[in-house]
Tab-separated table of C-alpha atoms in Angstrom:
chain	number	residue	atom	x	y	z
A	226	UNK	CA	175.076	110.487	49.874
A	227	UNK	CA	176.074	113.731	51.571
A	228	UNK	CA	175.936	114.144	55.304
A	229	UNK	CA	173.752	116.985	56.541
A	230	UNK	CA	175.268	118.275	59.753
A	231	UNK	CA	173.628	121.668	60.092
A	232	UNK	CA	172.616	120.937	63.664
A	233	UNK	CA	175.832	119.348	64.874
A	234	UNK	CA	177.944	121.070	67.476
A	235	UNK	CA	181.544	120.508	68.487
A	236	UNK	CA	182.519	116.867	68.112
A	237	UNK	CA	183.377	115.510	71.548
A	238	UNK	CA	183.012	111.849	72.360
A	239	UNK	CA	182.745	110.388	75.827
A	240	UNK	CA	183.430	106.731	76.399
A	241	UNK	CA	184.172	106.127	72.691
A	242	UNK	CA	184.047	102.789	70.982
A	243	UNK	CA	187.652	102.064	70.101
A	244	UNK	CA	186.844	99.749	67.194
A	245	UNK	CA	183.660	99.287	65.213
A	246	UNK	CA	183.717	96.096	63.230
A	247	UNK	CA	181.477	96.486	60.163
A	248	UNK	CA	178.836	93.787	59.754
A	249	UNK	CA	179.913	93.407	56.143
A	250	UNK	CA	183.296	92.108	57.250
A	251	UNK	CA	181.865	89.355	59.448
A	252	UNK	CA	181.267	86.091	57.600
A	253	UNK	CA	178.945	84.772	60.289
A	254	UNK	CA	176.869	87.935	60.247
A	255	UNK	CA	176.590	87.873	56.463
A	256	UNK	CA	175.515	84.224	56.472
A	257	UNK	CA	172.905	84.942	59.119
A	258	UNK	CA	171.499	87.912	57.205
A	259	UNK	CA	171.456	86.023	53.908
A	260	UNK	CA	169.170	83.414	55.438
A	261	UNK	CA	166.553	85.987	56.478
A	262	UNK	CA	163.886	87.925	54.597
A	263	UNK	CA	161.209	90.456	55.417
A	264	UNK	CA	160.598	91.270	59.055
A	265	UNK	CA	163.181	88.714	60.188
A	266	UNK	CA	165.873	90.365	58.083
A	267	UNK	CA	165.117	93.821	59.500
A	268	UNK	CA	165.151	92.570	63.085
A	269	UNK	CA	168.322	90.556	62.573
A	270	UNK	CA	170.094	93.550	61.029
A	271	UNK	CA	169.048	95.771	63.943
A	272	UNK	CA	170.181	93.157	66.465
A	273	UNK	CA	173.582	92.772	64.832
A	274	UNK	CA	174.019	96.524	64.451
A	275	UNK	CA	173.189	97.056	68.099
A	276	UNK	CA	175.700	94.397	69.150
A	277	UNK	CA	178.395	96.287	67.251
A	278	UNK	CA	177.690	99.916	68.133
A	279	UNK	CA	175.820	99.759	71.475
A	280	UNK	CA	173.523	102.730	70.799
A	281	UNK	CA	170.809	103.704	73.266
A	282	UNK	CA	168.261	103.736	70.456
A	283	UNK	CA	168.397	101.910	67.135
A	284	UNK	CA	165.548	101.302	64.706
A	285	UNK	CA	164.467	100.676	61.140
A	286	UNK	CA	161.209	102.437	60.402
A	287	UNK	CA	158.682	102.629	57.600
A	288	UNK	CA	157.086	105.919	56.698
A	289	UNK	CA	154.048	107.130	54.880
A	290	UNK	CA	154.104	110.777	53.849
A	291	UNK	CA	150.724	112.472	53.356
A	292	UNK	CA	149.390	115.363	55.362
A	293	UNK	CA	151.023	114.133	58.560
A	294	UNK	CA	154.312	112.279	58.617
A	295	UNK	CA	153.974	109.126	60.677
A	296	UNK	CA	156.821	106.704	61.218
A	297	UNK	CA	156.277	103.114	62.278
A	298	UNK	CA	159.217	101.231	63.732
A	299	UNK	CA	159.427	97.812	62.095
A	300	UNK	CA	162.428	96.635	64.127
A	301	UNK	CA	164.233	98.413	66.927
A	302	UNK	CA	165.462	98.654	70.500
A	303	UNK	CA	165.365	101.345	73.163
A	304	UNK	CA	167.000	100.647	76.525
A	305	UNK	CA	166.768	96.915	75.906
A	306	UNK	CA	163.052	96.986	75.051
A	307	UNK	CA	161.640	96.070	71.659
A	308	UNK	CA	160.030	98.909	69.717
A	309	UNK	CA	158.388	96.784	67.036
A	310	UNK	CA	155.273	98.491	65.598
A	311	UNK	CA	155.817	101.591	67.743
A	312	UNK	CA	154.401	104.536	65.785
A	313	UNK	CA	154.874	108.265	66.210
A	314	UNK	CA	154.430	111.544	64.368
A	315	UNK	CA	157.630	113.002	62.920
A	316	UNK	CA	156.596	116.641	62.510
A	317	UNK	CA	159.143	118.056	64.977
A	318	UNK	CA	161.888	115.457	64.806
A	319	UNK	CA	165.296	115.123	63.128
A	320	UNK	CA	163.697	112.143	61.384
A	321	UNK	CA	161.537	114.499	59.343
A	322	UNK	CA	164.590	116.478	58.268
A	323	UNK	CA	166.192	113.290	56.969
A	324	UNK	CA	162.974	112.314	55.198
A	325	UNK	CA	162.315	115.687	53.588
A	326	UNK	CA	165.898	116.200	52.430
A	327	UNK	CA	166.511	112.532	51.558
A	328	UNK	CA	169.936	113.071	53.128
A	329	UNK	CA	171.671	111.850	56.235
A	330	UNK	CA	171.119	113.937	59.347
A	331	UNK	CA	173.979	113.718	61.831
A	332	UNK	CA	173.972	115.558	65.162
A	333	UNK	CA	177.032	114.873	67.335
A	334	UNK	CA	175.740	116.717	70.403
A	335	UNK	CA	172.861	118.844	71.656
A	336	UNK	CA	170.154	117.156	69.594
A	337	UNK	CA	167.551	117.971	72.280
A	338	UNK	CA	168.310	121.680	71.936
A	339	UNK	CA	168.108	121.492	68.149
A	340	UNK	CA	164.722	119.732	68.227
A	341	UNK	CA	163.029	120.882	71.450
A	342	UNK	CA	159.572	119.631	70.376
A	343	UNK	CA	160.694	116.033	69.876
A	344	UNK	CA	159.152	114.286	72.889
A	345	UNK	CA	161.210	111.114	72.496
A	346	UNK	CA	164.513	112.990	72.549
A	347	UNK	CA	163.467	114.975	75.597
A	348	UNK	CA	161.956	112.092	77.538
A	349	UNK	CA	164.861	109.725	76.971
A	350	UNK	CA	167.579	112.345	77.419
A	351	UNK	CA	169.273	111.665	74.099
A	352	UNK	CA	172.331	113.733	73.163
A	353	UNK	CA	173.320	112.676	69.632
A	354	UNK	CA	171.465	111.345	66.608
A	355	UNK	CA	172.062	109.722	63.225
A	356	UNK	CA	169.243	109.459	60.696
A	357	UNK	CA	169.787	107.583	57.429
A	358	UNK	CA	166.922	107.824	54.901
A	359	UNK	CA	166.118	104.589	53.087
A	360	UNK	CA	165.502	105.309	49.402
A	361	UNK	CA	163.855	103.111	46.803
A	362	UNK	CA	165.069	102.781	43.235
A	363	UNK	CA	163.210	105.998	42.342
A	364	UNK	CA	165.078	107.966	45.050
A	365	UNK	CA	161.897	108.272	47.118
A	366	UNK	CA	162.280	108.100	50.892
A	367	UNK	CA	160.308	105.075	52.110
A	368	UNK	CA	161.938	104.477	55.473
A	369	UNK	CA	164.560	105.519	57.945
A	370	UNK	CA	167.406	103.972	59.911
A	371	UNK	CA	167.798	105.790	63.222
A	372	UNK	CA	170.433	105.680	65.930
A	373	UNK	CA	170.717	107.834	69.044
A	374	UNK	CA	172.952	108.012	72.108
A	375	UNK	CA	172.892	109.672	75.518
A	376	UNK	CA	176.469	110.731	74.852
A	377	UNK	CA	178.262	112.776	72.232
A	378	UNK	CA	179.619	111.071	69.148
A	379	UNK	CA	182.586	111.746	66.909
A	380	UNK	CA	182.835	112.079	63.163
A	381	UNK	CA	185.174	109.084	62.933
A	382	UNK	CA	182.822	106.832	64.872
A	383	UNK	CA	179.786	107.800	62.814
A	384	UNK	CA	181.686	107.458	59.541
A	385	UNK	CA	182.306	103.795	60.273
A	386	UNK	CA	178.667	103.272	61.217
A	387	UNK	CA	177.544	104.943	57.992
A	388	UNK	CA	179.799	102.663	55.946
A	389	UNK	CA	178.109	99.649	57.520
A	390	UNK	CA	174.588	100.981	56.965
A	391	UNK	CA	175.394	101.966	53.379
A	392	UNK	CA	176.395	98.377	52.583
A	393	UNK	CA	172.885	97.184	53.461
A	394	UNK	CA	170.670	100.161	52.606
A	395	UNK	CA	169.498	98.815	49.230
A	396	UNK	CA	168.544	95.463	50.779
A	397	UNK	CA	166.660	97.217	53.596
A	398	UNK	CA	164.742	99.297	51.044
A	399	UNK	CA	163.759	96.140	49.168
A	400	UNK	CA	162.544	94.433	52.325
A	401	UNK	CA	160.469	97.448	53.382
A	402	UNK	CA	158.795	97.665	49.983
A	403	UNK	CA	158.135	93.924	49.922
A	404	UNK	CA	156.546	94.011	53.370
A	405	UNK	CA	154.253	96.828	52.342
A	406	UNK	CA	153.202	95.107	49.134
A	407	UNK	CA	152.623	91.807	50.906
A	408	UNK	CA	150.284	93.378	53.456
A	409	UNK	CA	147.978	94.708	50.776
A	410	UNK	CA	148.170	91.688	48.508
A	411	UNK	CA	147.478	89.268	51.366
A	412	UNK	CA	144.449	91.263	52.411
A	413	UNK	CA	143.054	91.351	48.887
A	414	UNK	CA	143.794	87.664	48.352
A	415	UNK	CA	141.941	86.708	51.535
A	416	UNK	CA	139.009	88.979	50.910
A	417	UNK	CA	136.764	90.123	53.750
A	418	UNK	CA	137.324	88.386	57.072
A	419	UNK	CA	134.923	85.625	58.050
A	420	UNK	CA	132.348	86.664	60.581
A	421	UNK	CA	132.223	90.282	59.389
A	422	UNK	CA	129.610	92.044	57.310
A	423	UNK	CA	132.278	93.679	55.141
A	424	UNK	CA	132.049	92.873	51.447
A	425	UNK	CA	134.841	92.962	48.883
A	426	UNK	CA	134.013	96.493	47.731
A	427	UNK	CA	134.147	97.801	51.291
A	428	UNK	CA	137.446	95.995	51.741
A	429	UNK	CA	138.940	97.629	48.644
A	430	UNK	CA	137.837	101.108	49.718
A	431	UNK	CA	139.109	100.639	53.274
A	432	UNK	CA	142.464	99.255	52.152
A	433	UNK	CA	143.079	102.166	49.760
A	434	UNK	CA	142.174	104.636	52.509
A	435	UNK	CA	144.562	102.882	54.892
A	436	UNK	CA	147.353	102.571	52.312
A	437	UNK	CA	147.446	106.273	51.507
A	438	UNK	CA	146.200	107.594	54.867
A	439	UNK	CA	143.715	109.842	53.091
A	440	UNK	CA	140.370	111.212	54.217
A	441	UNK	CA	137.886	109.361	52.032
A	442	UNK	CA	137.726	106.742	49.297
A	443	UNK	CA	134.841	105.394	47.295
A	444	UNK	CA	134.533	102.800	44.559
A	445	UNK	CA	131.797	103.010	41.974
A	446	UNK	CA	130.237	101.129	39.082
A	447	UNK	CA	128.986	102.665	35.866
A	448	UNK	CA	125.222	102.387	35.661
A	449	UNK	CA	124.241	99.546	33.358
A	450	UNK	CA	121.051	101.307	32.277
A	451	UNK	CA	122.419	104.853	31.929
A	452	UNK	CA	126.119	105.448	31.268
A	453	UNK	CA	125.721	109.085	32.354
A	454	UNK	CA	125.411	107.914	35.956
A	455	UNK	CA	127.405	105.800	38.388
A	456	UNK	CA	126.477	103.898	41.532
A	457	UNK	CA	128.552	103.944	44.738
A	458	UNK	CA	129.530	100.410	45.712
A	459	UNK	CA	131.409	101.327	48.911
A	460	UNK	CA	132.466	104.526	50.654
A	461	UNK	CA	135.177	104.659	53.325
A	462	UNK	CA	135.388	107.872	55.351
A	463	UNK	CA	138.236	108.161	57.901
A	464	UNK	CA	138.393	104.373	58.222
A	465	UNK	CA	134.636	103.871	58.582
A	466	UNK	CA	132.511	102.325	55.847
A	467	UNK	CA	129.483	104.528	55.131
A	468	UNK	CA	126.884	101.883	54.351
A	469	UNK	CA	124.214	104.572	54.077
A	470	UNK	CA	125.886	105.803	50.884
A	471	UNK	CA	126.093	102.416	49.167
A	472	UNK	CA	123.824	102.153	46.171
A	473	UNK	CA	123.594	105.931	45.783
A	474	UNK	CA	123.291	106.883	42.135
A	475	UNK	CA	125.099	110.026	40.989
A	476	UNK	CA	125.596	111.755	37.661
A	477	UNK	CA	129.020	112.207	36.099
A	478	UNK	CA	128.026	115.691	34.960
A	479	UNK	CA	129.356	118.473	37.186
A	480	UNK	CA	131.779	116.223	39.051
A	481	UNK	CA	135.512	115.555	38.500
A	482	UNK	CA	134.553	111.937	37.813
A	483	UNK	CA	133.253	113.212	34.462
A	484	UNK	CA	136.883	113.304	33.273
A	485	UNK	CA	137.145	109.542	33.835
A	486	UNK	CA	134.750	108.862	31.001
A	487	UNK	CA	137.729	109.360	28.687
A	488	UNK	CA	140.820	109.649	30.940
A	489	UNK	CA	142.549	106.779	32.721
A	490	UNK	CA	143.355	109.038	35.679
A	491	UNK	CA	142.351	112.513	36.753
A	492	UNK	CA	143.989	114.442	39.574
A	493	UNK	CA	143.397	117.769	41.338
A	494	UNK	CA	146.159	118.599	43.803
A	495	UNK	CA	144.398	121.570	45.405
A	496	UNK	CA	141.371	123.810	45.032
A	497	UNK	CA	138.803	121.035	44.520
A	498	UNK	CA	135.938	123.008	46.065
A	499	UNK	CA	136.733	126.076	43.950
A	500	UNK	CA	136.941	123.999	40.775
A	501	UNK	CA	133.525	122.436	41.474
A	502	UNK	CA	131.579	125.052	43.450
A	503	UNK	CA	128.241	123.315	42.864
A	504	UNK	CA	129.442	120.321	44.909
A	505	UNK	CA	128.912	121.811	48.352
A	506	UNK	CA	130.038	118.592	50.043
A	507	UNK	CA	133.612	119.244	48.922
A	508	UNK	CA	133.685	122.501	50.895
A	509	UNK	CA	131.783	121.326	53.965
A	510	UNK	CA	133.873	118.143	54.238
A	511	UNK	CA	137.114	120.065	53.732
A	512	UNK	CA	138.148	118.108	50.646
A	513	UNK	CA	140.852	119.998	48.753
A	514	UNK	CA	142.332	117.319	46.467
A	515	UNK	CA	141.012	114.543	44.244
A	516	UNK	CA	142.375	111.462	42.530
A	517	UNK	CA	140.155	109.379	40.261
A	518	UNK	CA	141.169	106.186	38.477
A	519	UNK	CA	139.121	104.650	35.669
A	520	UNK	CA	138.215	100.964	35.859
A	521	UNK	CA	137.733	99.040	32.627
A	522	UNK	CA	137.181	95.513	31.383
A	523	UNK	CA	139.561	93.575	29.127
A	524	UNK	CA	138.315	95.479	26.076
A	525	UNK	CA	138.826	98.940	27.618
A	526	UNK	CA	135.111	99.458	28.210
A	527	UNK	CA	134.406	101.573	31.303
A	528	UNK	CA	133.101	99.597	34.278
A	529	UNK	CA	133.483	102.173	37.011
A	530	UNK	CA	136.138	104.043	38.937
A	531	UNK	CA	137.780	104.550	42.295
A	532	UNK	CA	138.061	107.990	43.877
A	533	UNK	CA	140.248	109.426	46.619
A	534	UNK	CA	139.534	112.666	48.509
A	535	UNK	CA	141.934	114.425	50.854
A	536	UNK	CA	142.557	117.806	52.507
A	537	UNK	CA	146.168	117.930	51.303
A	538	UNK	CA	147.821	116.927	47.997
A	539	UNK	CA	147.539	113.176	47.470
A	540	UNK	CA	151.068	111.811	47.315
A	541	UNK	CA	151.533	108.542	45.453
A	542	UNK	CA	155.037	107.156	45.204
A	543	UNK	CA	155.876	104.471	42.689
A	544	UNK	CA	154.892	101.685	45.069
A	545	UNK	CA	151.511	103.252	45.868
A	546	UNK	CA	150.860	103.708	42.139
A	547	UNK	CA	151.552	100.036	41.489
A	548	UNK	CA	149.316	98.972	44.359
A	549	UNK	CA	146.520	101.260	43.179
A	550	UNK	CA	146.723	99.490	39.824
A	551	UNK	CA	146.244	96.191	41.647
A	552	UNK	CA	143.182	97.587	43.426
A	553	UNK	CA	141.849	98.849	40.092
A	554	UNK	CA	142.230	95.413	38.499
A	555	UNK	CA	140.631	93.701	41.501
A	556	UNK	CA	137.713	96.119	41.365
A	557	UNK	CA	137.299	95.378	37.658
A	558	UNK	CA	137.239	91.640	38.341
A	559	UNK	CA	134.696	91.957	41.153
A	560	UNK	CA	132.353	94.178	39.141
A	561	UNK	CA	132.390	91.734	36.227
A	562	UNK	CA	131.901	88.813	38.612
A	563	UNK	CA	128.887	90.501	40.223
A	564	UNK	CA	127.400	91.213	36.825
A	565	UNK	CA	127.843	87.601	35.727
A	566	UNK	CA	125.814	86.469	38.770
A	567	UNK	CA	122.901	88.755	38.015
A	568	UNK	CA	119.853	86.997	36.555
């Protein structure tokens, strides 16, 4: 992977680390890491990396890229304090540059001047930065390894750090993807929490909305009496279940859902309101994009569909696509189960 150093100034290092011992060369470190998985692996890697390099800020973060780029730190330290589950927006940060380019961003000095709108850099007085994008097997950025110092760094120092990170980047990517999958699968396996009024259809809609960080999601069942119509089972709007919309019967005609009568998936990346001018709600709600996924039984007969609305293109990486397929199958199962219970 190439190093992007467009924002780096002259390489001067104060109080340099004379020797950086790579984690990969330490038998004890390797044994410790091999015994960990998931969150424990990420935290252990960060702890060991910090012991070696003594950065002022070190973190492994997970990202979700939709209309706003938010980064959640899964394991990290800043001035001796844990940053676990600390979340921030990356719009004006060197992190976003690493994410968008899928390349390393390395700033040896003056990082505050290069990114004046990054509040963390300004508040903590950080001088240099290293951002290493974590890529999955499809070369999609799913996370970020970040390091920052209140001093300048040198090319030689950072080269050794990059060698260490590179040795573990594939494993870190695997752990981040596994954690994300586990969160959704555990929620679906448990079903709605006890003591809440949420049903399984509301849970599915809310989890999809949370997974993709989109505006609205609804799940629907084909009408048993009239296949030209569908009934809304649950509607999640900005994280809130709209119970007033449940049971609403709508026609396929004149809506993008009409395409799902024959297509497994239908997508509109932009211009939803213009494509369907008769659906005034699309314009008033500010919906600009659409993703619909057909739900069928074991014999490919249509049971219903799930729909996602957003005000920006709906981005689904490989992992999100796989998880959406799991939601689709769970929705199929629950619709058939409900039908089997009907008298």
